[in-house]
Amino acid sequence: MEPEGQSAATLAPDIATIEALALAALNRLPAEFRAHLSDIVVRVEDFADDAVLDSMGIDDPFALSGLYQGRPLSEKSSMDSGALPDMIFLYRRPLLDEWAETGVTLEALVTHVLVHEVGHHFGLSDADMHALEELAG
């Protein structure tokens, strides 16, 4: 139920909306990338937790909009076992702030951050990440 006097169009996008945008961006990636992403877990949270921010030396929780947590494919081995799944975190509140500040569409911003984190999974350079973003855009 919507708060009195507000419609869905006036409320900030919720976690489910950001997650849907992220999953749509993943589905737009080329098949050769998607084939290696089936085990990746995408989670959307309002902010990174204090432990993550502290480990990265970040004081302002609005300064982190996404995070890849795992080992790049190039460092994985068939001998690996018992490891937690690789995860991509997207942080809703920093994304919404950047969206408001830049005027970029929320879909484009979520795609940009998601592709950047996918790039870490593949061990891609910034140039390669930009090329992949063009394909997912």
Short mmCIF file of N, CA and C in Angstrom, two decimals:
data_model
loop_
_atom_site.label_atom_id
_atom_site.label_comp_id
_atom_site.label_asym_id
_atom_site.label_seq_id
_atom_site.Cartn_x
_atom_site.Cartn_y
_atom_site.Cartn_z
N MET A 1 0.84 -1.18 0.00
CA MET A 1 0.00 0.00 0.00
C MET A 1 0.89 1.24 0.00
N GLU A 2 0.54 2.21 -0.79
CA GLU A 2 1.31 3.44 -0.90
C GLU A 2 0.94 4.40 0.22
N PRO A 3 1.93 5.17 0.70
CA PRO A 3 1.62 6.19 1.69
C PRO A 3 0.59 7.17 1.13
N GLU A 4 -0.25 7.68 2.00
CA GLU A 4 -1.31 8.60 1.57
C GLU A 4 -0.72 9.80 0.84
N GLY A 5 -1.29 10.11 -0.29
CA GLY A 5 -0.86 11.28 -1.05
C GLY A 5 0.33 11.03 -1.96
N GLN A 6 0.85 9.78 -2.01
CA GLN A 6 1.99 9.48 -2.87
C GLN A 6 1.63 8.35 -3.82
N SER A 7 2.10 8.48 -5.03
CA SER A 7 1.94 7.39 -5.98
C SER A 7 3.29 6.69 -6.13
N ALA A 8 3.29 5.53 -6.75
CA ALA A 8 4.54 4.78 -6.95
C ALA A 8 5.55 5.62 -7.73
N ALA A 9 5.08 6.49 -8.60
CA ALA A 9 5.98 7.30 -9.42
C ALA A 9 6.74 8.34 -8.60
N THR A 10 6.25 8.68 -7.40
CA THR A 10 6.94 9.69 -6.60
C THR A 10 7.83 9.08 -5.53
N LEU A 11 7.82 7.76 -5.40
CA LEU A 11 8.65 7.10 -4.41
C LEU A 11 9.98 6.69 -5.02
N ALA A 12 11.04 6.69 -4.21
CA ALA A 12 12.35 6.25 -4.68
C ALA A 12 12.27 4.77 -5.05
N PRO A 13 12.93 4.38 -6.13
CA PRO A 13 12.94 2.96 -6.51
C PRO A 13 13.44 2.10 -5.35
N ASP A 14 12.77 0.98 -5.13
CA ASP A 14 13.13 0.10 -4.02
C ASP A 14 14.17 -0.93 -4.46
N ILE A 15 14.56 -1.77 -3.52
CA ILE A 15 15.57 -2.79 -3.77
C ILE A 15 15.14 -3.70 -4.92
N ALA A 16 13.88 -4.11 -4.94
CA ALA A 16 13.39 -5.01 -5.99
C ALA A 16 13.51 -4.37 -7.38
N THR A 17 13.28 -3.08 -7.46
CA THR A 17 13.39 -2.37 -8.75
C THR A 17 14.84 -2.36 -9.23
N ILE A 18 15.76 -2.05 -8.32
CA ILE A 18 17.19 -2.03 -8.67
C ILE A 18 17.63 -3.43 -9.08
N GLU A 19 17.18 -4.44 -8.35
CA GLU A 19 17.52 -5.82 -8.69
C GLU A 19 17.01 -6.19 -10.07
N ALA A 20 15.80 -5.80 -10.40
CA ALA A 20 15.23 -6.10 -11.72
C ALA A 20 16.05 -5.43 -12.83
N LEU A 21 16.48 -4.19 -12.60
CA LEU A 21 17.32 -3.49 -13.58
C LEU A 21 18.66 -4.21 -13.74
N ALA A 22 19.22 -4.68 -12.63
CA ALA A 22 20.50 -5.39 -12.68
C ALA A 22 20.38 -6.71 -13.44
N LEU A 23 19.34 -7.46 -13.15
CA LEU A 23 19.15 -8.74 -13.84
C LEU A 23 18.89 -8.55 -15.32
N ALA A 24 18.16 -7.49 -15.67
CA ALA A 24 17.93 -7.19 -17.09
C ALA A 24 19.26 -6.85 -17.77
N ALA A 25 20.12 -6.10 -17.08
CA ALA A 25 21.44 -5.77 -17.64
C ALA A 25 22.28 -7.03 -17.83
N LEU A 26 22.24 -7.94 -16.86
CA LEU A 26 22.97 -9.21 -17.01
C LEU A 26 22.47 -9.97 -18.24
N ASN A 27 21.17 -9.97 -18.43
CA ASN A 27 20.59 -10.70 -19.57
C ASN A 27 20.93 -10.08 -20.91
N ARG A 28 21.33 -8.81 -20.92
CA ARG A 28 21.72 -8.15 -22.17
C ARG A 28 23.19 -8.39 -22.52
N LEU A 29 23.96 -8.95 -21.60
CA LEU A 29 25.36 -9.23 -21.88
C LEU A 29 25.46 -10.32 -22.95
N PRO A 30 26.54 -10.32 -23.72
CA PRO A 30 26.71 -11.37 -24.73
C PRO A 30 26.72 -12.76 -24.09
N ALA A 31 26.25 -13.75 -24.84
CA ALA A 31 26.11 -15.11 -24.34
C ALA A 31 27.42 -15.66 -23.80
N GLU A 32 28.54 -15.31 -24.42
CA GLU A 32 29.82 -15.86 -23.96
C GLU A 32 30.19 -15.36 -22.56
N PHE A 33 29.66 -14.21 -22.17
CA PHE A 33 29.86 -13.73 -20.80
C PHE A 33 28.82 -14.35 -19.86
N ARG A 34 27.57 -14.37 -20.30
CA ARG A 34 26.50 -14.92 -19.45
C ARG A 34 26.77 -16.37 -19.06
N ALA A 35 27.42 -17.11 -19.95
CA ALA A 35 27.72 -18.52 -19.68
C ALA A 35 28.58 -18.69 -18.43
N HIS A 36 29.35 -17.67 -18.09
CA HIS A 36 30.24 -17.74 -16.93
C HIS A 36 29.70 -16.97 -15.72
N LEU A 37 28.45 -16.56 -15.79
CA LEU A 37 27.87 -15.77 -14.71
C LEU A 37 26.72 -16.48 -13.99
N SER A 38 26.45 -17.71 -14.38
CA SER A 38 25.28 -18.39 -13.81
C SER A 38 25.40 -18.63 -12.31
N ASP A 39 26.61 -18.71 -11.80
CA ASP A 39 26.80 -18.95 -10.37
C ASP A 39 26.98 -17.67 -9.57
N ILE A 40 26.96 -16.52 -10.24
CA ILE A 40 27.12 -15.24 -9.54
C ILE A 40 25.81 -14.88 -8.85
N VAL A 41 25.90 -14.44 -7.62
CA VAL A 41 24.74 -13.97 -6.88
C VAL A 41 24.74 -12.45 -6.92
N VAL A 42 23.64 -11.86 -7.32
CA VAL A 42 23.50 -10.40 -7.32
C VAL A 42 22.60 -10.03 -6.15
N ARG A 43 23.14 -9.16 -5.28
CA ARG A 43 22.37 -8.70 -4.12
C ARG A 43 22.33 -7.19 -4.13
N VAL A 44 21.18 -6.67 -3.80
CA VAL A 44 21.01 -5.23 -3.68
C VAL A 44 20.72 -4.93 -2.21
N GLU A 45 21.48 -4.01 -1.66
CA GLU A 45 21.30 -3.57 -0.28
C GLU A 45 21.29 -2.06 -0.28
N ASP A 46 20.77 -1.47 0.77
CA ASP A 46 20.75 -0.01 0.83
C ASP A 46 22.16 0.57 0.86
N PHE A 47 23.02 0.02 1.70
CA PHE A 47 24.42 0.47 1.82
C PHE A 47 25.31 -0.73 2.06
N ALA A 48 26.61 -0.56 1.79
CA ALA A 48 27.60 -1.55 2.22
C ALA A 48 27.65 -1.53 3.74
N ASP A 49 27.92 -2.68 4.34
CA ASP A 49 27.99 -2.71 5.80
C ASP A 49 29.31 -2.09 6.27
N ASP A 50 29.36 -1.80 7.56
CA ASP A 50 30.53 -1.12 8.13
C ASP A 50 31.82 -1.91 7.92
N ALA A 51 31.75 -3.23 8.02
CA ALA A 51 32.95 -4.05 7.85
C ALA A 51 33.54 -3.89 6.44
N VAL A 52 32.67 -3.87 5.43
CA VAL A 52 33.12 -3.68 4.04
C VAL A 52 33.73 -2.29 3.87
N LEU A 53 33.03 -1.29 4.35
CA LEU A 53 33.54 0.08 4.23
C LEU A 53 34.87 0.23 4.94
N ASP A 54 34.99 -0.32 6.15
CA ASP A 54 36.24 -0.24 6.89
C ASP A 54 37.37 -0.95 6.16
N SER A 55 37.09 -2.14 5.60
CA SER A 55 38.13 -2.91 4.91
C SER A 55 38.63 -2.19 3.66
N MET A 56 37.79 -1.33 3.09
CA MET A 56 38.18 -0.59 1.89
C MET A 56 38.67 0.82 2.20
N GLY A 57 38.66 1.18 3.48
CA GLY A 57 39.10 2.52 3.88
C GLY A 57 38.15 3.61 3.43
N ILE A 58 36.87 3.30 3.37
CA ILE A 58 35.86 4.26 2.91
C ILE A 58 35.09 4.77 4.12
N ASP A 59 35.07 6.09 4.30
CA ASP A 59 34.35 6.69 5.43
C ASP A 59 32.90 7.01 5.10
N ASP A 60 32.64 7.38 3.86
CA ASP A 60 31.31 7.81 3.45
C ASP A 60 30.57 6.65 2.77
N PRO A 61 29.50 6.14 3.37
CA PRO A 61 28.79 5.00 2.77
C PRO A 61 28.19 5.33 1.40
N PHE A 62 28.05 6.61 1.07
CA PHE A 62 27.53 6.99 -0.25
C PHE A 62 28.61 6.89 -1.34
N ALA A 63 29.85 6.63 -0.93
CA ALA A 63 30.96 6.59 -1.89
C ALA A 63 31.10 5.23 -2.59
N LEU A 64 30.35 4.23 -2.16
CA LEU A 64 30.45 2.90 -2.75
C LEU A 64 29.10 2.47 -3.30
N SER A 65 29.02 2.33 -4.63
CA SER A 65 27.75 1.96 -5.25
C SER A 65 27.70 0.50 -5.68
N GLY A 66 28.85 -0.16 -5.73
CA GLY A 66 28.87 -1.56 -6.13
C GLY A 66 30.14 -2.24 -5.67
N LEU A 67 30.09 -3.57 -5.57
CA LEU A 67 31.25 -4.33 -5.09
C LEU A 67 31.18 -5.75 -5.64
N TYR A 68 32.31 -6.22 -6.14
CA TYR A 68 32.44 -7.63 -6.52
C TYR A 68 33.17 -8.32 -5.39
N GLN A 69 32.61 -9.42 -4.92
CA GLN A 69 33.22 -10.18 -3.85
C GLN A 69 33.41 -11.60 -4.35
N GLY A 70 34.66 -11.98 -4.56
CA GLY A 70 34.95 -13.31 -5.06
C GLY A 70 36.34 -13.34 -5.66
N ARG A 71 36.61 -14.41 -6.38
CA ARG A 71 37.90 -14.54 -7.07
C ARG A 71 37.66 -14.44 -8.56
N PRO A 72 38.47 -13.62 -9.24
CA PRO A 72 38.33 -13.54 -10.71
C PRO A 72 38.49 -14.92 -11.35
N LEU A 73 37.82 -15.13 -12.45
CA LEU A 73 37.88 -16.42 -13.15
C LEU A 73 39.32 -16.85 -13.42
N SER A 74 40.19 -15.91 -13.72
CA SER A 74 41.58 -16.25 -14.05
C SER A 74 42.33 -16.82 -12.86
N GLU A 75 41.80 -16.65 -11.65
CA GLU A 75 42.47 -17.17 -10.45
C GLU A 75 41.79 -18.42 -9.90
N LYS A 76 40.75 -18.89 -10.56
CA LYS A 76 40.03 -20.07 -10.07
C LYS A 76 40.67 -21.34 -10.57
N SER A 77 40.43 -22.40 -9.83
CA SER A 77 40.98 -23.70 -10.17
C SER A 77 39.89 -24.75 -10.05
N SER A 78 40.02 -25.82 -10.78
CA SER A 78 39.07 -26.92 -10.66
C SER A 78 39.23 -27.62 -9.31
N MET A 79 40.30 -27.32 -8.60
CA MET A 79 40.54 -27.91 -7.29
C MET A 79 39.85 -27.12 -6.17
N ASP A 80 39.30 -25.95 -6.50
CA ASP A 80 38.60 -25.14 -5.50
C ASP A 80 37.35 -25.89 -5.04
N SER A 81 37.14 -25.88 -3.74
CA SER A 81 35.90 -26.46 -3.23
C SER A 81 35.53 -25.77 -1.92
N GLY A 82 34.25 -25.72 -1.64
CA GLY A 82 33.78 -25.15 -0.39
C GLY A 82 33.80 -23.64 -0.33
N ALA A 83 34.12 -23.00 -1.43
CA ALA A 83 34.17 -21.53 -1.43
C ALA A 83 32.75 -20.98 -1.52
N LEU A 84 32.55 -19.81 -0.93
CA LEU A 84 31.27 -19.12 -1.07
C LEU A 84 31.09 -18.70 -2.52
N PRO A 85 29.85 -18.54 -2.98
CA PRO A 85 29.65 -18.09 -4.37
C PRO A 85 30.16 -16.66 -4.54
N ASP A 86 30.60 -16.37 -5.75
CA ASP A 86 30.97 -14.99 -6.07
C ASP A 86 29.70 -14.15 -6.02
N MET A 87 29.86 -12.91 -5.55
CA MET A 87 28.70 -12.05 -5.39
C MET A 87 28.98 -10.67 -5.95
N ILE A 88 27.95 -10.08 -6.50
CA ILE A 88 27.98 -8.68 -6.90
C ILE A 88 26.96 -7.97 -6.03
N PHE A 89 27.44 -6.96 -5.31
CA PHE A 89 26.56 -6.15 -4.48
C PHE A 89 26.33 -4.82 -5.18
N LEU A 90 25.11 -4.38 -5.22
CA LEU A 90 24.76 -3.05 -5.67
C LEU A 90 24.13 -2.34 -4.47
N TYR A 91 24.54 -1.09 -4.26
CA TYR A 91 24.07 -0.36 -3.10
C TYR A 91 23.10 0.73 -3.53
N ARG A 92 21.84 0.53 -3.15
CA ARG A 92 20.73 1.34 -3.64
C ARG A 92 20.87 2.82 -3.33
N ARG A 93 21.12 3.19 -2.10
CA ARG A 93 21.13 4.61 -1.73
C ARG A 93 22.24 5.37 -2.46
N PRO A 94 23.48 4.86 -2.53
CA PRO A 94 24.49 5.57 -3.33
C PRO A 94 24.11 5.65 -4.82
N LEU A 95 23.49 4.58 -5.34
CA LEU A 95 23.04 4.62 -6.73
C LEU A 95 21.99 5.71 -6.94
N LEU A 96 21.04 5.79 -6.01
CA LEU A 96 19.99 6.81 -6.15
C LEU A 96 20.57 8.22 -6.06
N ASP A 97 21.55 8.42 -5.18
CA ASP A 97 22.19 9.74 -5.08
C ASP A 97 22.91 10.10 -6.39
N GLU A 98 23.65 9.12 -6.92
CA GLU A 98 24.37 9.39 -8.18
C GLU A 98 23.38 9.64 -9.31
N TRP A 99 22.29 8.91 -9.32
CA TRP A 99 21.24 9.09 -10.33
C TRP A 99 20.70 10.51 -10.27
N ALA A 100 20.41 10.98 -9.05
CA ALA A 100 19.87 12.34 -8.88
C ALA A 100 20.90 13.40 -9.28
N GLU A 101 22.16 13.15 -8.97
CA GLU A 101 23.21 14.14 -9.24
C GLU A 101 23.60 14.22 -10.71
N THR A 102 23.58 13.09 -11.41
CA THR A 102 24.10 13.05 -12.78
C THR A 102 23.05 13.23 -13.85
N GLY A 103 21.80 12.85 -13.55
CA GLY A 103 20.76 12.91 -14.57
C GLY A 103 20.80 11.75 -15.55
N VAL A 104 21.75 10.82 -15.36
CA VAL A 104 21.81 9.62 -16.17
C VAL A 104 20.60 8.77 -15.79
N THR A 105 20.06 8.01 -16.72
CA THR A 105 18.92 7.17 -16.36
C THR A 105 19.35 6.13 -15.33
N LEU A 106 18.43 5.73 -14.49
CA LEU A 106 18.74 4.73 -13.47
C LEU A 106 19.16 3.42 -14.13
N GLU A 107 18.50 3.06 -15.21
CA GLU A 107 18.86 1.84 -15.93
C GLU A 107 20.31 1.90 -16.41
N ALA A 108 20.72 3.03 -16.99
CA ALA A 108 22.09 3.17 -17.48
C ALA A 108 23.09 3.13 -16.32
N LEU A 109 22.75 3.75 -15.22
CA LEU A 109 23.65 3.78 -14.07
C LEU A 109 23.81 2.38 -13.47
N VAL A 110 22.71 1.67 -13.27
CA VAL A 110 22.78 0.31 -12.73
C VAL A 110 23.57 -0.57 -13.68
N THR A 111 23.34 -0.45 -14.98
CA THR A 111 24.09 -1.23 -15.96
C THR A 111 25.58 -0.92 -15.86
N HIS A 112 25.93 0.35 -15.76
CA HIS A 112 27.33 0.76 -15.66
C HIS A 112 28.00 0.11 -14.45
N VAL A 113 27.39 0.22 -13.28
CA VAL A 113 27.98 -0.33 -12.06
C VAL A 113 28.03 -1.85 -12.13
N LEU A 114 26.96 -2.48 -12.60
CA LEU A 114 26.94 -3.93 -12.71
C LEU A 114 28.03 -4.43 -13.65
N VAL A 115 28.17 -3.81 -14.82
CA VAL A 115 29.18 -4.23 -15.78
C VAL A 115 30.58 -4.05 -15.19
N HIS A 116 30.78 -2.99 -14.45
CA HIS A 116 32.08 -2.77 -13.79
C HIS A 116 32.38 -3.93 -12.84
N GLU A 117 31.40 -4.35 -12.06
CA GLU A 117 31.61 -5.45 -11.12
C GLU A 117 31.76 -6.78 -11.85
N VAL A 118 31.01 -7.00 -12.92
CA VAL A 118 31.19 -8.19 -13.76
C VAL A 118 32.61 -8.20 -14.32
N GLY A 119 33.10 -7.02 -14.70
CA GLY A 119 34.46 -6.91 -15.21
C GLY A 119 35.49 -7.41 -14.22
N HIS A 120 35.29 -7.14 -12.94
CA HIS A 120 36.21 -7.65 -11.92
C HIS A 120 36.16 -9.18 -11.88
N HIS A 121 34.99 -9.76 -12.06
CA HIS A 121 34.85 -11.22 -12.09
C HIS A 121 35.70 -11.81 -13.22
N PHE A 122 35.71 -11.13 -14.36
CA PHE A 122 36.46 -11.62 -15.51
C PHE A 122 37.90 -11.12 -15.54
N GLY A 123 38.27 -10.22 -14.63
CA GLY A 123 39.61 -9.65 -14.63
C GLY A 123 39.85 -8.72 -15.81
N LEU A 124 38.80 -8.01 -16.24
CA LEU A 124 38.89 -7.13 -17.41
C LEU A 124 39.54 -5.79 -17.08
N SER A 125 40.13 -5.18 -18.07
CA SER A 125 40.66 -3.83 -17.94
C SER A 125 39.50 -2.83 -18.01
N ASP A 126 39.77 -1.59 -17.66
CA ASP A 126 38.73 -0.56 -17.75
C ASP A 126 38.23 -0.40 -19.18
N ALA A 127 39.14 -0.49 -20.17
CA ALA A 127 38.74 -0.36 -21.58
C ALA A 127 37.81 -1.51 -21.98
N ASP A 128 38.14 -2.72 -21.52
CA ASP A 128 37.29 -3.88 -21.82
C ASP A 128 35.92 -3.74 -21.15
N MET A 129 35.92 -3.20 -19.92
CA MET A 129 34.65 -3.00 -19.22
C MET A 129 33.79 -2.01 -19.98
N HIS A 130 34.39 -0.95 -20.51
CA HIS A 130 33.65 0.04 -21.27
C HIS A 130 33.04 -0.59 -22.53
N ALA A 131 33.82 -1.41 -23.22
CA ALA A 131 33.32 -2.09 -24.42
C ALA A 131 32.17 -3.03 -24.07
N LEU A 132 32.28 -3.74 -22.95
CA LEU A 132 31.21 -4.63 -22.52
C LEU A 132 29.95 -3.84 -22.16
N GLU A 133 30.14 -2.70 -21.54
CA GLU A 133 29.00 -1.85 -21.18
C GLU A 133 28.26 -1.40 -22.44
N GLU A 134 28.99 -1.10 -23.49
CA GLU A 134 28.35 -0.71 -24.76
C GLU A 134 27.46 -1.84 -25.28
N LEU A 135 27.91 -3.09 -25.11
CA LEU A 135 27.12 -4.24 -25.55
C LEU A 135 25.88 -4.45 -24.69
N ALA A 136 25.99 -4.12 -23.38
CA ALA A 136 24.88 -4.34 -22.46
C ALA A 136 23.92 -3.17 -22.42
N GLY A 137 24.34 -2.03 -22.94
CA GLY A 137 23.52 -0.82 -22.88
C GLY A 137 22.39 -0.87 -23.78
#
